[in-house]
Coordinates of C-alpha atoms and ligand atoms in Angstrom, one line a residue:
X131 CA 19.2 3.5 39.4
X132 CA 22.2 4.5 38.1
X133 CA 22.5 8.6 37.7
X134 CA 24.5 9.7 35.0
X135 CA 25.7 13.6 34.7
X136 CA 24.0 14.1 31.9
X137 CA 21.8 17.7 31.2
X138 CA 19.0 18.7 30.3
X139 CA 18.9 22.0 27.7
X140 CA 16.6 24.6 28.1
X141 CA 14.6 25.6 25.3
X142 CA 12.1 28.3 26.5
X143 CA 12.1 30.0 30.0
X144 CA 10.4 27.2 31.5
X145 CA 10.9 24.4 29.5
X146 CA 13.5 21.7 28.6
X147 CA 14.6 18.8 26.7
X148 CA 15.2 16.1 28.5
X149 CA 15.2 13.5 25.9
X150 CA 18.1 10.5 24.8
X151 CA 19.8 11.0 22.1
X152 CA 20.6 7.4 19.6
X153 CA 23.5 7.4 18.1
X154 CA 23.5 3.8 17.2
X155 CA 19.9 3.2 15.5
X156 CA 20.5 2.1 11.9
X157 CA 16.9 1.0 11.0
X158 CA 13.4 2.0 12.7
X159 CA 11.4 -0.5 12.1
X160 CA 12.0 -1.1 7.8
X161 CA 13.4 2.8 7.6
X162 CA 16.9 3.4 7.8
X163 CA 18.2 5.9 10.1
X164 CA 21.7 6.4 8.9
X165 CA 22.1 9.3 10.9
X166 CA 20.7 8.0 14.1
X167 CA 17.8 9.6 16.2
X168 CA 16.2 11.1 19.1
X169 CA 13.9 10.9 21.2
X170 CA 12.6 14.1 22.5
X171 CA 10.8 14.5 25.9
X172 CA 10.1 18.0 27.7
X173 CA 10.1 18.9 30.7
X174 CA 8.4 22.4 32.2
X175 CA 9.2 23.5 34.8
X176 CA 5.5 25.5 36.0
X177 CA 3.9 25.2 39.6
X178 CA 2.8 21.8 38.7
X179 CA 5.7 20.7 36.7
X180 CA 5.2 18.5 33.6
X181 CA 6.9 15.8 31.5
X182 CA 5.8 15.9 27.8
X183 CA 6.3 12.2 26.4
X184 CA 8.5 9.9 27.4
X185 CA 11.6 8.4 25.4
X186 CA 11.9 4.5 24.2
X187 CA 12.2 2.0 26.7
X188 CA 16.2 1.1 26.6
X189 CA 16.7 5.0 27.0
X190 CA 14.8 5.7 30.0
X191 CA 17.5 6.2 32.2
X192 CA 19.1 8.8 29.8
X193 CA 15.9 10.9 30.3
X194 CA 15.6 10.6 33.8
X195 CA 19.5 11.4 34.7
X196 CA 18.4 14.7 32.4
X197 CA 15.4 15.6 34.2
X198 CA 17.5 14.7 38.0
X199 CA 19.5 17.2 36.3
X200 CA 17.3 20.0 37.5
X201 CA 14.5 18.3 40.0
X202 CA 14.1 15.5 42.1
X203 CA 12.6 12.8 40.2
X204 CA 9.4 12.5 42.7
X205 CA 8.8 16.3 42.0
X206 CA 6.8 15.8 38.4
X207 CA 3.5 16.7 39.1
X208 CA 1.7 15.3 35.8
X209 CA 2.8 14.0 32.7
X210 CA 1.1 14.1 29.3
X211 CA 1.6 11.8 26.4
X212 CA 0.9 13.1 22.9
X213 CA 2.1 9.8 21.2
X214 CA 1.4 6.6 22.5
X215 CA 4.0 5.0 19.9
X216 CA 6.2 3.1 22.4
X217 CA 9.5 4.8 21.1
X218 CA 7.4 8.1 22.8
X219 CA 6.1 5.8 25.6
X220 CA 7.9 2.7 26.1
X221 CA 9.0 3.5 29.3
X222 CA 6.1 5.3 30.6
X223 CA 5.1 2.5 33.3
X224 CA 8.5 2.3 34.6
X225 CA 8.6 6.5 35.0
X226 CA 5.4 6.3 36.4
X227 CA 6.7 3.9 38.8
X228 CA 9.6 5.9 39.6
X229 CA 7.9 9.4 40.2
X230 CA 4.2 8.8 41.3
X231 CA 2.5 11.7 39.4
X232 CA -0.5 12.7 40.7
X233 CA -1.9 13.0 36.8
X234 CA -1.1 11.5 33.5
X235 CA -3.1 12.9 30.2
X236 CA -3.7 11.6 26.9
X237 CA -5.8 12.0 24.1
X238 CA -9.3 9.5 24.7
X239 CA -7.4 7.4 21.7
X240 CA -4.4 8.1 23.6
X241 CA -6.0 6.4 26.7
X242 CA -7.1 3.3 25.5
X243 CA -3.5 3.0 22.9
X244 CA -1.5 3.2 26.2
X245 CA -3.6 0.8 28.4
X246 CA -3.8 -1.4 25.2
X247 CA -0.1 -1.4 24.3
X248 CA 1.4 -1.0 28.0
X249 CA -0.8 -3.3 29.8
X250 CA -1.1 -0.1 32.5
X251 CA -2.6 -0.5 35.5
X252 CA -2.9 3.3 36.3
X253 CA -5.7 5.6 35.6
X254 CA -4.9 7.9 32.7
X255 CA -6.5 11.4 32.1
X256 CA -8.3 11.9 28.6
X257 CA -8.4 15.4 27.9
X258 CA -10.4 16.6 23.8
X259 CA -9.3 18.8 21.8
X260 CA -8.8 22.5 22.5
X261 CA -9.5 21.5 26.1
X262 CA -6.7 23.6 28.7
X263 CA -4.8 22.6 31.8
X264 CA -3.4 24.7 34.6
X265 CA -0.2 24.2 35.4
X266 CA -0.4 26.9 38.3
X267 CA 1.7 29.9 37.1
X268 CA 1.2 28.6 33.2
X269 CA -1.1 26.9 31.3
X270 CA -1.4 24.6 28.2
X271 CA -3.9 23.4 25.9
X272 CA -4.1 20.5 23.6
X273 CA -4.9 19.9 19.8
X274 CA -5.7 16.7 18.6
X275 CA -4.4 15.6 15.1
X276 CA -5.5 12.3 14.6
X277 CA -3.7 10.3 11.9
X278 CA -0.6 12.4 12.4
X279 CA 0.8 10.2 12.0
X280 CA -1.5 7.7 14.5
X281 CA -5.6 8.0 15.5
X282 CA -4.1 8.6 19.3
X283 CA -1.6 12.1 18.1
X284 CA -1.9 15.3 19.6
X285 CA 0.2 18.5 20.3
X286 CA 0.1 20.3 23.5
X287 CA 0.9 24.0 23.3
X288 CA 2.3 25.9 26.5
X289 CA 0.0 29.1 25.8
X290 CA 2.6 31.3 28.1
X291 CA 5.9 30.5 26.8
X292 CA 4.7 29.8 22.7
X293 CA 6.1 26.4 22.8
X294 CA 4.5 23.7 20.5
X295 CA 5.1 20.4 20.9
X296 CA 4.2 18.6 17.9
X297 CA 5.0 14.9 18.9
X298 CA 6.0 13.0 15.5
X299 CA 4.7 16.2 13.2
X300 CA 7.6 18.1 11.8
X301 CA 10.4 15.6 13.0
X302 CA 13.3 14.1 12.1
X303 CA 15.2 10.9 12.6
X304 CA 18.5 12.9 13.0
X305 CA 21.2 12.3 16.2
X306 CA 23.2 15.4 17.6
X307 CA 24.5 16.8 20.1
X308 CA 23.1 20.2 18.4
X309 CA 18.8 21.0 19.7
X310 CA 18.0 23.5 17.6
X311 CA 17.3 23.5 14.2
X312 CA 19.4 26.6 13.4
X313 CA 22.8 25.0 14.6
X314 CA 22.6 22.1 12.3
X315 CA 24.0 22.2 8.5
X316 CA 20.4 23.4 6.6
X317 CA 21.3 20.7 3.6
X318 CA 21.4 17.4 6.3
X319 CA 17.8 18.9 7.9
X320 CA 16.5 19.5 4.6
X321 CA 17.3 16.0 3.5
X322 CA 16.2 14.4 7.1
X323 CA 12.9 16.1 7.1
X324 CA 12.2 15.2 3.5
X325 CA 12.8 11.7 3.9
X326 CA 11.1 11.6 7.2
X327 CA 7.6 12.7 5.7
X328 CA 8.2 10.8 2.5
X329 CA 8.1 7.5 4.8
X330 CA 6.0 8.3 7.9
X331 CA 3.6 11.0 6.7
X332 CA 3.3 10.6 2.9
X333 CA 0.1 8.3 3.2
X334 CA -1.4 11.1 5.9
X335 CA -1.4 13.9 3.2
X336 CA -5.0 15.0 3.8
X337 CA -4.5 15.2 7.5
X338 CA -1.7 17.3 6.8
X339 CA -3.4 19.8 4.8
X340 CA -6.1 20.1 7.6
X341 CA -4.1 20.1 9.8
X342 CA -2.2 23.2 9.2
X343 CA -5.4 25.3 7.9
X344 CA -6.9 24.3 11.7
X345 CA -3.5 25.6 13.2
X346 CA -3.8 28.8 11.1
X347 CA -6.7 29.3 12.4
X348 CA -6.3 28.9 16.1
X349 CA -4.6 32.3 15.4
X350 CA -2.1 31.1 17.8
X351 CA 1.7 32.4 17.8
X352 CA 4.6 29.8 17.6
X353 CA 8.1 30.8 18.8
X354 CA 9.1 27.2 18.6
X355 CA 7.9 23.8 17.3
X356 CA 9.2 20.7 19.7
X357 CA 8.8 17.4 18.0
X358 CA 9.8 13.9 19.1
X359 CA 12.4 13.7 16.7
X360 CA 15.3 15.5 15.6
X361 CA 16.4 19.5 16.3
X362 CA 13.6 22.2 17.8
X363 CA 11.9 24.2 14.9
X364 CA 13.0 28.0 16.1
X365 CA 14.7 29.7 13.0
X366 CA 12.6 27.6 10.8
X367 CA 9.2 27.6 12.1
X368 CA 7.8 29.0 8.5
X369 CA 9.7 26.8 6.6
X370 CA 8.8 23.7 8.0
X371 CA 5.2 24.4 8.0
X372 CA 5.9 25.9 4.3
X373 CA 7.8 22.7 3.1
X374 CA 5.0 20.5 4.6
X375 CA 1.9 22.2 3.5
X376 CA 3.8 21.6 -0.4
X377 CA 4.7 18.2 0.5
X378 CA 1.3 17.6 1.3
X379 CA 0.1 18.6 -2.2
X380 CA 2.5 16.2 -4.1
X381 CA 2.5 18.4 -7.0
X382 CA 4.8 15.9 -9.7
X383 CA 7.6 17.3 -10.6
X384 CA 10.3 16.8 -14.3
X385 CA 11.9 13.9 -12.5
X386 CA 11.9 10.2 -13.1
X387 CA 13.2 7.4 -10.3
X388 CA 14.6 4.4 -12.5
X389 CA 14.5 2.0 -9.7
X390 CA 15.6 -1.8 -10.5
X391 CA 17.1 -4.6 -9.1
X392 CA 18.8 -7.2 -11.7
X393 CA 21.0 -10.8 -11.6
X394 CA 22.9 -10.9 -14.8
X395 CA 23.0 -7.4 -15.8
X396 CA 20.6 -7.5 -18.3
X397 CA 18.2 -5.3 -16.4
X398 CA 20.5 -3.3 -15.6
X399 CA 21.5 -2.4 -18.9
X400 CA 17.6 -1.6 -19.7
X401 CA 17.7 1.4 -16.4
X402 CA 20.7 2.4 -18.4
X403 CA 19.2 3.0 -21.5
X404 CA 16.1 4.3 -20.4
X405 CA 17.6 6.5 -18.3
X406 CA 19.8 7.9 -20.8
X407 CA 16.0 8.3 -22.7
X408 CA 14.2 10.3 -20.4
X409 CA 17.5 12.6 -19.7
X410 CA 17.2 13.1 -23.9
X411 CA 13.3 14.0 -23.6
X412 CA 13.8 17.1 -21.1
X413 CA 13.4 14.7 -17.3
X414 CA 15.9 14.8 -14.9
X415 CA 16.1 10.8 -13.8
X416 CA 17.6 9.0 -10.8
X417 CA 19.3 5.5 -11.5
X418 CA 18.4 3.3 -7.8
X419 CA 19.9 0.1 -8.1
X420 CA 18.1 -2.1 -5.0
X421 CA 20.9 -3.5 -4.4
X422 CA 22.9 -0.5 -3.0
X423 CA 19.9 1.5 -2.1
X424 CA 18.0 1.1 0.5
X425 CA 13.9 1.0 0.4
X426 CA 13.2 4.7 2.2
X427 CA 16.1 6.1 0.5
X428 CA 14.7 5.3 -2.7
X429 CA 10.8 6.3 -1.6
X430 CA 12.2 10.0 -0.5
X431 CA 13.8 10.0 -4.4
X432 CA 9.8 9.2 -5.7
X433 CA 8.3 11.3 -3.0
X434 CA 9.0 14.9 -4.9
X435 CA 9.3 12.8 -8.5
X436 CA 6.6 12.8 -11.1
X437 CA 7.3 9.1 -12.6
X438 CA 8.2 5.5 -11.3
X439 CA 10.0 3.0 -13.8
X440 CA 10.8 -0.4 -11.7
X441 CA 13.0 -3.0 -13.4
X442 CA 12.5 -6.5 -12.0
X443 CA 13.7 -9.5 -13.9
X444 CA 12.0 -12.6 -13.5
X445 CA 12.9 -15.3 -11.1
X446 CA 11.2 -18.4 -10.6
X447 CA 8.1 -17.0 -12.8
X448 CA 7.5 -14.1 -10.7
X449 CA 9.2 -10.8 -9.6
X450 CA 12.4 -10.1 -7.8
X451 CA 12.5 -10.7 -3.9
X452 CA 13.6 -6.9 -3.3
X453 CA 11.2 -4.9 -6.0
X454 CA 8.9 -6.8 -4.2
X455 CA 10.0 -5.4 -0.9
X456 CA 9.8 -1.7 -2.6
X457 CA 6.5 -2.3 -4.4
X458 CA 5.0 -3.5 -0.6
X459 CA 6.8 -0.3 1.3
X460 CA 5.6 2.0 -1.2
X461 CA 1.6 0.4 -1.5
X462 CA 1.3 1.8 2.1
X463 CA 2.6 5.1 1.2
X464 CA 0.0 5.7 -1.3
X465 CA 1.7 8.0 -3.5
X466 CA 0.3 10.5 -6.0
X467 CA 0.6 12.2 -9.0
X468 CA 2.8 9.5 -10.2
X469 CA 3.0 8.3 -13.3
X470 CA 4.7 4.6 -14.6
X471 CA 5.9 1.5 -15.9
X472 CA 8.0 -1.7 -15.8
X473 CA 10.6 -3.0 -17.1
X474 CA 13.2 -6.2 -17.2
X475 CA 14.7 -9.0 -19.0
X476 CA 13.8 -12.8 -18.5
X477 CA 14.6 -15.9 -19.8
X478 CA 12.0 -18.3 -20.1
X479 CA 8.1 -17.0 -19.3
X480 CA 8.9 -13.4 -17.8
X481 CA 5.5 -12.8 -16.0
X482 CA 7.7 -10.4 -13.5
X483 CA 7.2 -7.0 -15.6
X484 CA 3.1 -8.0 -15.9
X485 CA 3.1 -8.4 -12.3
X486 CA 4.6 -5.1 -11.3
X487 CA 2.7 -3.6 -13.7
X488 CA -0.8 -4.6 -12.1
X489 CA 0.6 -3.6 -8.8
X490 CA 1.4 -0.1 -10.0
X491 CA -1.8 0.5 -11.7
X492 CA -3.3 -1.1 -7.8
X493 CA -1.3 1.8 -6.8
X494 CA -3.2 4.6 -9.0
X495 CA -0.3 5.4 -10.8
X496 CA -0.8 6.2 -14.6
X497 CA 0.7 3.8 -16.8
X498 CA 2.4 5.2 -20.0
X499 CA 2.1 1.7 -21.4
X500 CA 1.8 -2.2 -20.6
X501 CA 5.9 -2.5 -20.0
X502 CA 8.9 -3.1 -21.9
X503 CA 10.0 -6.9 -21.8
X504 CA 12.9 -8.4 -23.4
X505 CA 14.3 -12.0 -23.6
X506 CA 18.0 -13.3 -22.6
X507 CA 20.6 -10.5 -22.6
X508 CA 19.0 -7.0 -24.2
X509 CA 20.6 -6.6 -27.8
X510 CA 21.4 -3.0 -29.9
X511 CA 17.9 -3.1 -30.8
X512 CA 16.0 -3.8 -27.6
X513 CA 18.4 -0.9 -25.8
X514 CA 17.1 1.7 -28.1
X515 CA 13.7 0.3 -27.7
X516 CA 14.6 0.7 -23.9
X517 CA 16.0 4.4 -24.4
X518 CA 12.9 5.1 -26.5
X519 CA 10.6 4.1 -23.5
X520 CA 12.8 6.9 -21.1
X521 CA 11.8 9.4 -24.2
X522 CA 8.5 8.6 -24.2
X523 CA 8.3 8.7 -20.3
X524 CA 9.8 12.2 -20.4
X525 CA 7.4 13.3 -22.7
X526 CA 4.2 12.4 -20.8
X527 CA 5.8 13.7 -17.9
X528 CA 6.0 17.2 -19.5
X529 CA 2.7 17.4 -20.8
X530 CA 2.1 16.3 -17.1
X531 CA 3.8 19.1 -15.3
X532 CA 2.3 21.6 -17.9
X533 CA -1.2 20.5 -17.1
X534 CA -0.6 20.9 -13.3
Ligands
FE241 FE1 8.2 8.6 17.0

């Protein structure tokens, strides 16, 4: 194997990232990571030293020139896997391969995920929740959060040092050279950890909420929160767990996404008009052409929004190829507190704006009405019937937020 000189940093007195860093990554499976990623893995360096997850498979040589960085490779005692995702574990039965631990842990989910996904022919350790593990001169213990964001998810805490490691929870797809939260510009972690919930969490809501009253609880301290993603929660700590226990409420807010795509501008010109409407009835609005905005950009926009209008025309007696794309992403985001309606220009049957209409309603979103269709190229009259719509929109979304 090839050794680069590349470091590990040291996060806590015993314990270090030794993750890859990917600059490159420009969409994660349907979510676009325009800043890149990470993927974090932690090492500690206790009697029996420990690797906390693993990094994706193409970057496994990355993690371990980190980790030769401060041990021999065949030193790591045991390591635990909190995520059995494979960008947390792709490379797992090549490490194990390469270092011969004498233990590896999971959650029982966790167990059965990695033998099923890995094809492992290794023993794997299933430890429950609250359950602890010496380490020697330190110890850790383990919480599992199931559907954060998968049933196999848990965080292992080193008791000594404060250290949470939180696995996907309260990460970010975000690629630096910086590893703590407190080094990076607040407005790009802001926007990174936003957009990160809004399109892995959102759906998970509920398990969030709990989540965070059960971590109260423990009556633990937290000096630092480790995810799997992005910078180290150490100045922020409060207001990660702040931001995530109001994200999990989706409370609506006074702002409208206008999101459409069009051919021949004449649903275009509709978003115009209506946006132009709901800016006149009190809403702040966003204008989200699909053409120049991508799906998860434009679901982090809804995420802390309190109404949806989609624009599709019609093609071919049904709905445009990339509302259709949005429509799908955002049906298994399960979004609340929304509420809605369609809009769009057609020429000869114009089923499109029905269609989108049934799926937000399949959606639980409230609809203000049945849609706003109009034939051939919108006229004077049809645009104010379009601007009228953003007014009407605006005001249901104020007697919305006034009732919350
Ligand atoms: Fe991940």
């Amino acid at each position: 194997m090839l050794i680069e000189p590349l470091k590990a940093t040291k996060i806590s007195e015993h314990a270090y990232w030794v993750g890859a860093i990917d600059w490159g990554i420009r969409d994660f499976h349907g979510y676009s990571t325009t800043r890149g990623t990470t993927y974090n893995a932690y090492l500690i360096l206790a009697d029996k030293v420990t690797l906390i997850d693993t990094v994706k498979a193409p970057f496994k040589n990355e993690m371990l020139s980190r980790i030769s960085s401060l041990i021999e490779l065949d030193n790591i005692d045991y390591i635990i896997s909190n995520h059995a995702k494979m960008d947390h574990s792709g490379c797992l039965p090549e490490v194990i391969q390469a270092v011969q631990p004498e233990k590896v842990f999971a959650s029982q989910i966790g167990v059965k995920a990695l033998s099923g996904y890995l094809h492992m022919d290794r023993e794997i350790v299933p430890v429950k929740d609250g359950e602890s593990l010496n380490l020697g001169n330190m110890n850790v213990s383990f919480v599992k959060t199931p559907m954060l964001h998968w049933p196999d998810s848990m965080f292992t805490y080193l008791i000594e040092e404060e250290v949470l490691f939180s696995q996907d929870a309260f990460g970010m797809h975000l690629a630096s050279t910086e590893r703590f939260d407190d080094e990076i510009n607040e407005d790009v972690l802001d926007y990174e950890a936003t957009k990160y919930y809004a399109n892995i969490l959102l759906p998970m809501s509920s398990f969030v909420t709990k989540l965070l009253e059960r971590v109260a609880n423990l009556g633990i301290s937290i000096k630092m929160i480790a995810p799997d993603h992005g910078p180290i929660w150490r100045k922020g700590i409060n207001k990660i767990l702040d931001l995530y226990s109001k994200w999990a409420t989706q409370k609506p807010t006074k702002k409208a996404v206008v999101v459409y795509d069009t051919m021949w501008q004449s649903t275009a010109a509709m978003a115009r008009a209506i946006c132009d409407g709901l800016i006149s009835g009190g809403a702040s609005a966003k204008l989200m052409p699909l053409g120049s905005c991508h799906r998860s950009d434009v679901v982090t926009e809804i995420f802390d929004a309190g109404a949806l209008l989609v624009g599709t025309p019609t093609i071919n007696n049904t709905i445009f190829p990339t509302v259709a794309d949005l429509l799908t992403y955002l049906k298994g985001l399960k979004p609340r507190n929304l509420i809605g309606t369609a809009f769009g220009s057609y020429g000869w049957s114009g089923e499109a704006v029905g269609e989108v209409i049934e799926m937000l309603k399949a959606m639980k979103i409230d609809m203000v009405n049945e849609g706003l269709k109009v034939r051939y190229m919108p006229n004077t009259a049809s645009l104010e019937e379009s601007f009228a719509l953003g007014v009407l929109v605006a005001e249901k979304l104020t007697e919305k937020c006034s009732n919350e």
